[in-house]
Short mmCIF file of C-alpha atoms and ligand atoms in Angstrom, two decimals:
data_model
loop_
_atom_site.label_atom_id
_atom_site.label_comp_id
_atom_site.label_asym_id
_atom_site.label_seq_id
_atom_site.Cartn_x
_atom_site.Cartn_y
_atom_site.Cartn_z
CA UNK H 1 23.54 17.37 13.86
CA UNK H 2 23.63 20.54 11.57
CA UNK H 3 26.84 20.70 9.39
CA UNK H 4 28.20 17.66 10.39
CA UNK H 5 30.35 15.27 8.67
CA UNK H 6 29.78 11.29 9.82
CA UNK H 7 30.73 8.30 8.21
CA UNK H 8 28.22 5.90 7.09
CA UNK H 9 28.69 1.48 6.50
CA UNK H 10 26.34 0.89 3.68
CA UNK H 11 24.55 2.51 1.27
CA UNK H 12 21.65 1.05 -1.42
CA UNK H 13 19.07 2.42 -3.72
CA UNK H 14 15.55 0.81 -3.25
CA UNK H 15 12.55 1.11 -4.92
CA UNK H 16 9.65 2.71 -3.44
CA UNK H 17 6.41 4.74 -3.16
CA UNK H 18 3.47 3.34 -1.41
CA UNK H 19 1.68 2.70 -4.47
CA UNK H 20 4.31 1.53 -6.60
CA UNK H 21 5.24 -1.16 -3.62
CA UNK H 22 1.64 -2.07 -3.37
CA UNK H 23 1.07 -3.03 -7.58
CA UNK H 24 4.43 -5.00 -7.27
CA UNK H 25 3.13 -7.43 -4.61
CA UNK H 26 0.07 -7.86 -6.30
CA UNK H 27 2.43 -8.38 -9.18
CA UNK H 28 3.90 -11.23 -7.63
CA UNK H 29 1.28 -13.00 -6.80
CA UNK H 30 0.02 -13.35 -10.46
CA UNK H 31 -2.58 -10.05 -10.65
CA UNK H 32 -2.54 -8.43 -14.33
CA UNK H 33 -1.04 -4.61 -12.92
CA UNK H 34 -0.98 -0.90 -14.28
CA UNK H 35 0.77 1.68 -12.38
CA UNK H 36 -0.48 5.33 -13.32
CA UNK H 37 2.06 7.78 -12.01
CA UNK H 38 4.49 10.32 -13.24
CA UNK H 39 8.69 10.21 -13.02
CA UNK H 40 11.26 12.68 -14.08
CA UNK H 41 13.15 12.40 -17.52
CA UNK H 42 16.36 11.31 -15.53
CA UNK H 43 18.16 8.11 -14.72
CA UNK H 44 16.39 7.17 -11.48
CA UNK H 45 13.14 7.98 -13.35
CA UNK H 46 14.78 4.91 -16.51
CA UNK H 47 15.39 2.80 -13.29
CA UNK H 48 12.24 3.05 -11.97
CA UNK H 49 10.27 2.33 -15.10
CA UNK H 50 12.82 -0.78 -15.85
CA UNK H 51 11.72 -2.19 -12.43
CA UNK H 52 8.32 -2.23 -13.37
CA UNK H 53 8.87 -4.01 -16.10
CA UNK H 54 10.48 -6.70 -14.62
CA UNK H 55 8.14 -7.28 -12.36
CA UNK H 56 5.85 -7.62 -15.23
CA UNK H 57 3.81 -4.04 -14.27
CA UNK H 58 2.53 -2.46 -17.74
CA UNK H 59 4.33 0.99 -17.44
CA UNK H 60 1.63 2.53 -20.51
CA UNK H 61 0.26 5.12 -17.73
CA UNK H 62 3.78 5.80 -16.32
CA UNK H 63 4.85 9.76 -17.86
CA UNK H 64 8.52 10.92 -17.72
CA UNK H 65 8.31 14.75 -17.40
CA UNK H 66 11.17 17.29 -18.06
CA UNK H 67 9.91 19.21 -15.32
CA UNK H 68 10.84 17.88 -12.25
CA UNK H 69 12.84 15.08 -10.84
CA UNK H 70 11.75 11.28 -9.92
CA UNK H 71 10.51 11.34 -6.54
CA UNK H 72 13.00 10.21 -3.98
CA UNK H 73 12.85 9.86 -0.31
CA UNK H 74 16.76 9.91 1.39
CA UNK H 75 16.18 7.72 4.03
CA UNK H 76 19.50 7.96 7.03
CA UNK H 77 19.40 5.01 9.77
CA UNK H 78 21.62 4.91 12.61
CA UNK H 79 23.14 2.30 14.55
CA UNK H 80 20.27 2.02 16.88
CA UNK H 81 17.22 1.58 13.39
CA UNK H 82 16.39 4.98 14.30
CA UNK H 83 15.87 7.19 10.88
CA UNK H 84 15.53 10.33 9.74
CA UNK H 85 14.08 10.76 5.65
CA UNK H 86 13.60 13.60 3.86
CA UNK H 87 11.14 12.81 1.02
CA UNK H 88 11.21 15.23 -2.41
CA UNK H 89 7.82 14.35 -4.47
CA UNK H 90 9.15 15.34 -7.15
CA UNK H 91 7.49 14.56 -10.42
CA UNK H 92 4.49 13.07 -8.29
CA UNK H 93 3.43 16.34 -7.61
CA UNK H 94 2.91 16.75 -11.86
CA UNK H 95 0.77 14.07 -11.76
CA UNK H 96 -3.20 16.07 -12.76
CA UNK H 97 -6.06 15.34 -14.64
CA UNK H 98 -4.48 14.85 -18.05
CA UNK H 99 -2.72 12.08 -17.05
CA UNK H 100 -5.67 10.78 -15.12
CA UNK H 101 -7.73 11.47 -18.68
CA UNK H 102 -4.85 9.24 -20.36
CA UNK H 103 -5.48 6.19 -18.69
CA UNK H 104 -9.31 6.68 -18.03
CA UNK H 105 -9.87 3.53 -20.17
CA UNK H 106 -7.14 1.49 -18.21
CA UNK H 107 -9.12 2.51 -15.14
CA UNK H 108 -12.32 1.83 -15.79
CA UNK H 109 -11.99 -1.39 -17.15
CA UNK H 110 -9.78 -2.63 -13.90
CA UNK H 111 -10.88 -4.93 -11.43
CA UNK H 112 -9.61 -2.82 -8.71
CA UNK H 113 -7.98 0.59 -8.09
CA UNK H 114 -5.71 1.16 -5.53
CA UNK H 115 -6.24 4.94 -4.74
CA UNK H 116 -9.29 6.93 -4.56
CA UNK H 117 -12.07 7.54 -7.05
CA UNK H 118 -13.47 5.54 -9.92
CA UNK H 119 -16.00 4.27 -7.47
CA UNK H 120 -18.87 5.11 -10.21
CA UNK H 121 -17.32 2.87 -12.73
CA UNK H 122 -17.92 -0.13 -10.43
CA UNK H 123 -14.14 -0.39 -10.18
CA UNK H 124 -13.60 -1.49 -6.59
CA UNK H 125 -11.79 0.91 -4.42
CA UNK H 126 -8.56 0.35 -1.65
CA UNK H 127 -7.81 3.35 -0.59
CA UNK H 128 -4.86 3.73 1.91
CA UNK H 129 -4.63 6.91 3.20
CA UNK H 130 -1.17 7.24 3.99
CA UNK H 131 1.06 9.62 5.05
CA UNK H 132 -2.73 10.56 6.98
CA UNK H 133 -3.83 14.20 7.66
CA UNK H 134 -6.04 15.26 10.26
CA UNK H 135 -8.31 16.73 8.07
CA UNK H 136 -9.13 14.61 5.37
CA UNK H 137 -11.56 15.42 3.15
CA UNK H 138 -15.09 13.33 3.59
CA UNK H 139 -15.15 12.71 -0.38
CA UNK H 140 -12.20 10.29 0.34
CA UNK H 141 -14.21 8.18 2.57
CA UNK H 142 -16.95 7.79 0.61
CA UNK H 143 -15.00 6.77 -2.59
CA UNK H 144 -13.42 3.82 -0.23
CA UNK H 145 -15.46 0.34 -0.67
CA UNK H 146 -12.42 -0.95 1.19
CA UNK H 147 -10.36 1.83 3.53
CA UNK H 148 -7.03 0.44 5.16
CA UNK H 149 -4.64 2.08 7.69
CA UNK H 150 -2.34 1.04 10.22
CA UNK H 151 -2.91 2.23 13.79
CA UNK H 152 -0.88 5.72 13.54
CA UNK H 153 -2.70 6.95 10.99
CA UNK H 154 -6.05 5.69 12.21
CA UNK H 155 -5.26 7.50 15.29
CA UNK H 156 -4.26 10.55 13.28
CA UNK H 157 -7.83 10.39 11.59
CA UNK H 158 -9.88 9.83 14.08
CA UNK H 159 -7.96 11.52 17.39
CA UNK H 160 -8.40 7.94 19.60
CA UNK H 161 -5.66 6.46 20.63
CA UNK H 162 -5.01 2.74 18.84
CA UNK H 163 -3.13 0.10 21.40
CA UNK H 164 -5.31 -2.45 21.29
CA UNK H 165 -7.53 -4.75 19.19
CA UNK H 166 -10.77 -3.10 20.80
CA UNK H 167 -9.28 0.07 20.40
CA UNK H 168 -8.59 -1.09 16.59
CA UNK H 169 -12.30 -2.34 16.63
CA UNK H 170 -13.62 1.37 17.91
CA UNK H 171 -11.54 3.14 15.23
CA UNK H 172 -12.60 0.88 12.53
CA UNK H 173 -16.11 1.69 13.28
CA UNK H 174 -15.69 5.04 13.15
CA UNK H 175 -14.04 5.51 10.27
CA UNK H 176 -16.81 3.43 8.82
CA UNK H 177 -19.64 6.13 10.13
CA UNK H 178 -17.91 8.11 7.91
CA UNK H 179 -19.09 6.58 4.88
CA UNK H 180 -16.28 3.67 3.84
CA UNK H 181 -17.51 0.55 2.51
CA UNK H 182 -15.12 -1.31 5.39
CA UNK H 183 -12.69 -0.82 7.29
CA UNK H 184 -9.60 -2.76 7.72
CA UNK H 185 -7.02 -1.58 10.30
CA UNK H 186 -3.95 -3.00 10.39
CA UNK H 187 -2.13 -4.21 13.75
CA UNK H 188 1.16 -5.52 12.83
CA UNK H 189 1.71 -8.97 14.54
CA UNK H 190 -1.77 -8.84 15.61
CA UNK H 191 -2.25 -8.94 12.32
CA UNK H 192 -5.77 -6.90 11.71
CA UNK H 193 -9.42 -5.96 12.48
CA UNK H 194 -12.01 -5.88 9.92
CA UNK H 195 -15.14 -3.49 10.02
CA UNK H 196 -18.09 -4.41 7.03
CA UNK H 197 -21.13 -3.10 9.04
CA UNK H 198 -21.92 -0.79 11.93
CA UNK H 199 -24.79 -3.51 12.41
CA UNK H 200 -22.19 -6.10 12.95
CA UNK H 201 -18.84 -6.39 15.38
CA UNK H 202 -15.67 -5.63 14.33
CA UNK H 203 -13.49 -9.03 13.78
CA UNK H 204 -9.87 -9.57 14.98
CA UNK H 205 -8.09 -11.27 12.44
CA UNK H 206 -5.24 -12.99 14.32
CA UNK H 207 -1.90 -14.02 12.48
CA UNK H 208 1.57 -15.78 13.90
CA UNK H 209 3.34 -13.35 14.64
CA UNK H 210 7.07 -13.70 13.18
CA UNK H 211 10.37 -11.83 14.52
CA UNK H 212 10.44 -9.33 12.01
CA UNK H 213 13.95 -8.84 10.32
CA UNK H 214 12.57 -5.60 8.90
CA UNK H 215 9.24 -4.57 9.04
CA UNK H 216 9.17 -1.45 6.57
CA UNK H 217 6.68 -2.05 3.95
CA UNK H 218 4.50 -4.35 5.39
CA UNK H 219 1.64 -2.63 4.96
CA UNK H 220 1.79 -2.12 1.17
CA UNK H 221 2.26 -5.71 0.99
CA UNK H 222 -0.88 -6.27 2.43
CA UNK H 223 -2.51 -3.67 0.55
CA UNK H 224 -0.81 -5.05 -2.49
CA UNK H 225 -1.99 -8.75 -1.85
CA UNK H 226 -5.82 -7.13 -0.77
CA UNK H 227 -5.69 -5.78 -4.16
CA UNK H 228 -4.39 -9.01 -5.78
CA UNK H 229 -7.81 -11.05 -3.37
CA UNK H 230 -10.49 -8.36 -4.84
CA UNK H 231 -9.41 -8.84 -8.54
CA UNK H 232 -9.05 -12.66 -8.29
CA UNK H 233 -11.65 -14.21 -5.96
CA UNK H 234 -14.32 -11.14 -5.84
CA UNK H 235 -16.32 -13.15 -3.68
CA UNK H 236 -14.34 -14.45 -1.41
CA UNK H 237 -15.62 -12.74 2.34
CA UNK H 238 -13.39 -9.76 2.69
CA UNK H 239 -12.31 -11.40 6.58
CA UNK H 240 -10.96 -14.23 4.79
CA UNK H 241 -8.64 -12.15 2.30
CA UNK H 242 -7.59 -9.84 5.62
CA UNK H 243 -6.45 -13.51 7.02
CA UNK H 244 -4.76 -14.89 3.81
CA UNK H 245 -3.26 -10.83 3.25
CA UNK H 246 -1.65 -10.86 6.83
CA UNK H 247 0.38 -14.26 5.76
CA UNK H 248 1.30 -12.94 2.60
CA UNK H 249 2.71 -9.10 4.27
CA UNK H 250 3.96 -11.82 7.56
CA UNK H 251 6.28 -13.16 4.77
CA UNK H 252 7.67 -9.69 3.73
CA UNK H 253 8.63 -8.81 7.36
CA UNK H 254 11.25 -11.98 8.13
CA UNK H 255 13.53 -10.31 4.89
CA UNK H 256 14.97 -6.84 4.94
CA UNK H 257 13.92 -4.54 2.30
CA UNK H 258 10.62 -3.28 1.00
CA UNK H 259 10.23 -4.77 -2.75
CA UNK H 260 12.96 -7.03 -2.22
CA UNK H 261 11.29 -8.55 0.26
CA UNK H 262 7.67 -9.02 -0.99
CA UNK H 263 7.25 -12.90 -2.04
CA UNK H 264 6.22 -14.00 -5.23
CA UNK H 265 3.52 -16.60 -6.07
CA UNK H 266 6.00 -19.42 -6.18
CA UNK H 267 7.43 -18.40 -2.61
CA UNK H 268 3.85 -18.56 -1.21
CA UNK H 269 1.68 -21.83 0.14
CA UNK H 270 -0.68 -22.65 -2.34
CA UNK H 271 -3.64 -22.87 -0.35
CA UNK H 272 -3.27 -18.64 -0.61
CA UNK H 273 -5.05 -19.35 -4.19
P1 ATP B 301 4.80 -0.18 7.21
O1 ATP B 301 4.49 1.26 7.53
O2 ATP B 301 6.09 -0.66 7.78
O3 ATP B 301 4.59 -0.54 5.78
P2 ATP B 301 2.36 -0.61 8.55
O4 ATP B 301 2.53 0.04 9.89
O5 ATP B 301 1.61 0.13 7.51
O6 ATP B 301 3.73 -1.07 7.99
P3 ATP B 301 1.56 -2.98 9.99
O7 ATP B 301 0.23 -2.82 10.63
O8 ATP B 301 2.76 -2.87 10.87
O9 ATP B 301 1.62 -2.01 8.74
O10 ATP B 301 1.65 -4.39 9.26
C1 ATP B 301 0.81 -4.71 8.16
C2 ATP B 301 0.53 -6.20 8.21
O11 ATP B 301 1.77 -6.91 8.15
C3 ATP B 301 -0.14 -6.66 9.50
O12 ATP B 301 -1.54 -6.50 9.41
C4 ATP B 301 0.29 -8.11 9.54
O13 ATP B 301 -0.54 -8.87 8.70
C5 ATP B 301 1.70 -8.09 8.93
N1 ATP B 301 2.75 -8.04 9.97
C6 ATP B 301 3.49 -6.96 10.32
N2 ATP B 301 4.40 -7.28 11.28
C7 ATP B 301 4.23 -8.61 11.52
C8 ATP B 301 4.87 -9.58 12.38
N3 ATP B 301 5.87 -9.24 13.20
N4 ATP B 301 4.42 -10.85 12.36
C9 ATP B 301 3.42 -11.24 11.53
N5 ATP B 301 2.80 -10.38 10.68
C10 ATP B 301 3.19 -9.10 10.67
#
């Protein structure tokens, strides 16, 4: 409540960001990984740009700016899992078209970009559009050869309500009219549906469900091995990297933590490569 004073058990510092959680799974399953993005000239900002390193991540693109803090997200859970977080973008918000200039050549000669754009460079495109807006602009669709969301914020993008595979299957269809390459949408322990063609029916790509010791992050690890699947095996069907991507993000969910619980190569079967 407003002005008041509670003690807290625990508290830990975790690395974050959507996109920053994404490159370090593909990191750890063995993909070559730049991360373009801006951090403040402060000690969270030296943190963040150490863990990067040691998860191998070339930090060339990553800027420290005077001008603004890291971004930082203060996440408060209660007894019950419920949270509240306030999230400051900080130095994210510095991030422009200078920097974007700076690592033009980086982009262009990836196998995949995690983001939006680039699409005329024939770098292949995920594009995650998360936290989703209402509104987004139609650009962002179009730039997508492969557009993933979870079912809150394809229900936030397209106004249906997601509950259900076929309801999965309708919004994945729609958000294809709207000029994606595919669709994936993601269903937690239903693991995901995958739309390639209005021509053709949306598939359900089952997984085993696991009891989920903390879920948070799942989706950038799938995202994060997606983008790992599209560099390495560019021709492997897109369905069969959803199937191998919900095992990999089914692993992250039975360990608490975001980063700290994405697996590495080694932790994986080896039939995912
Ligand atoms: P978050 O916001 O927590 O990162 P999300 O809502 O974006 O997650 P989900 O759709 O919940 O993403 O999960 C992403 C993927 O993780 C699913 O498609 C599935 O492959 C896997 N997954 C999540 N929960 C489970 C579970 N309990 N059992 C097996 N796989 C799971």
């Amino acid at each position: 409540m407003a002005g008041e004073t509670i003690h807290g058990h625990r508290f830990f510092i975790g690395f974050g960001g959507k996109g920053a959680n994404q490159c370090v799974q593909a990191a750890r399953m063995g993909a070559k990984t730049a991360m373009v993005c801006k951090v403040g000239r402060d000690v969270f900002g030296n943190y963040y740009i150490q863990n990067f390193k040691n998860n191998g991540i070339s930090t060339a693109y990553v800027e420290q700016t005077e001008n603004a803090a890291t971004g930082a997200a203060s996440i408060i859970v209660n007894d019950t899992g419920e949270n509240a977080i306030v999230i400051v973008a900080g130095a994210n918000m510095l991030l422009g078209q200078e920097e974007l200039q700076r690592a033009l050549t980086a982009i262009v000669n990836a196998k995949v970009l995690v983001c939006q754009m680039a699409r005329e460079n024939h770098v292949k495109t995920i594009f995650n559009p998360a936290p989703a807006i209402a509104d987004l602009c139609s650009d962002f669709y179009k730039a997508s050869d492969v557009f993933c969301c979870n079912e809150s914020e394809a229900e936030l993008l397209t106004g249906l309500s997601v509950t259900s595979v076929e309801d999965a299957s309708q919004v994945g269809l729609e958000l294809l009219n709207k000029g994606c390459g595919s669709v994936i949408v993601t269903l937690g322990p239903q693991g995901c549906v995958v739309c390639q063609s209005t021509n053709m029916a949306p598939k359900h790509i089952p997984t085993t469900a696991v009891t989920a010791a903390d879920a948070t992050g799942a989706g950038d690890s799938f995202i994060g091995a997606l983008a790992f699947y599209m560099a390495h095996y560019p021709t492997m069907p897109l369905e069969e990297m959803a199937r191998r991507a919900n095992l990999v993000a089914a692993m992250s969910v039975q360990t608490v933590g975001t980063q700290t619980s994405f697996p590495f190569q080694k932790d994986l079967p080896t039939e995912l490569f």
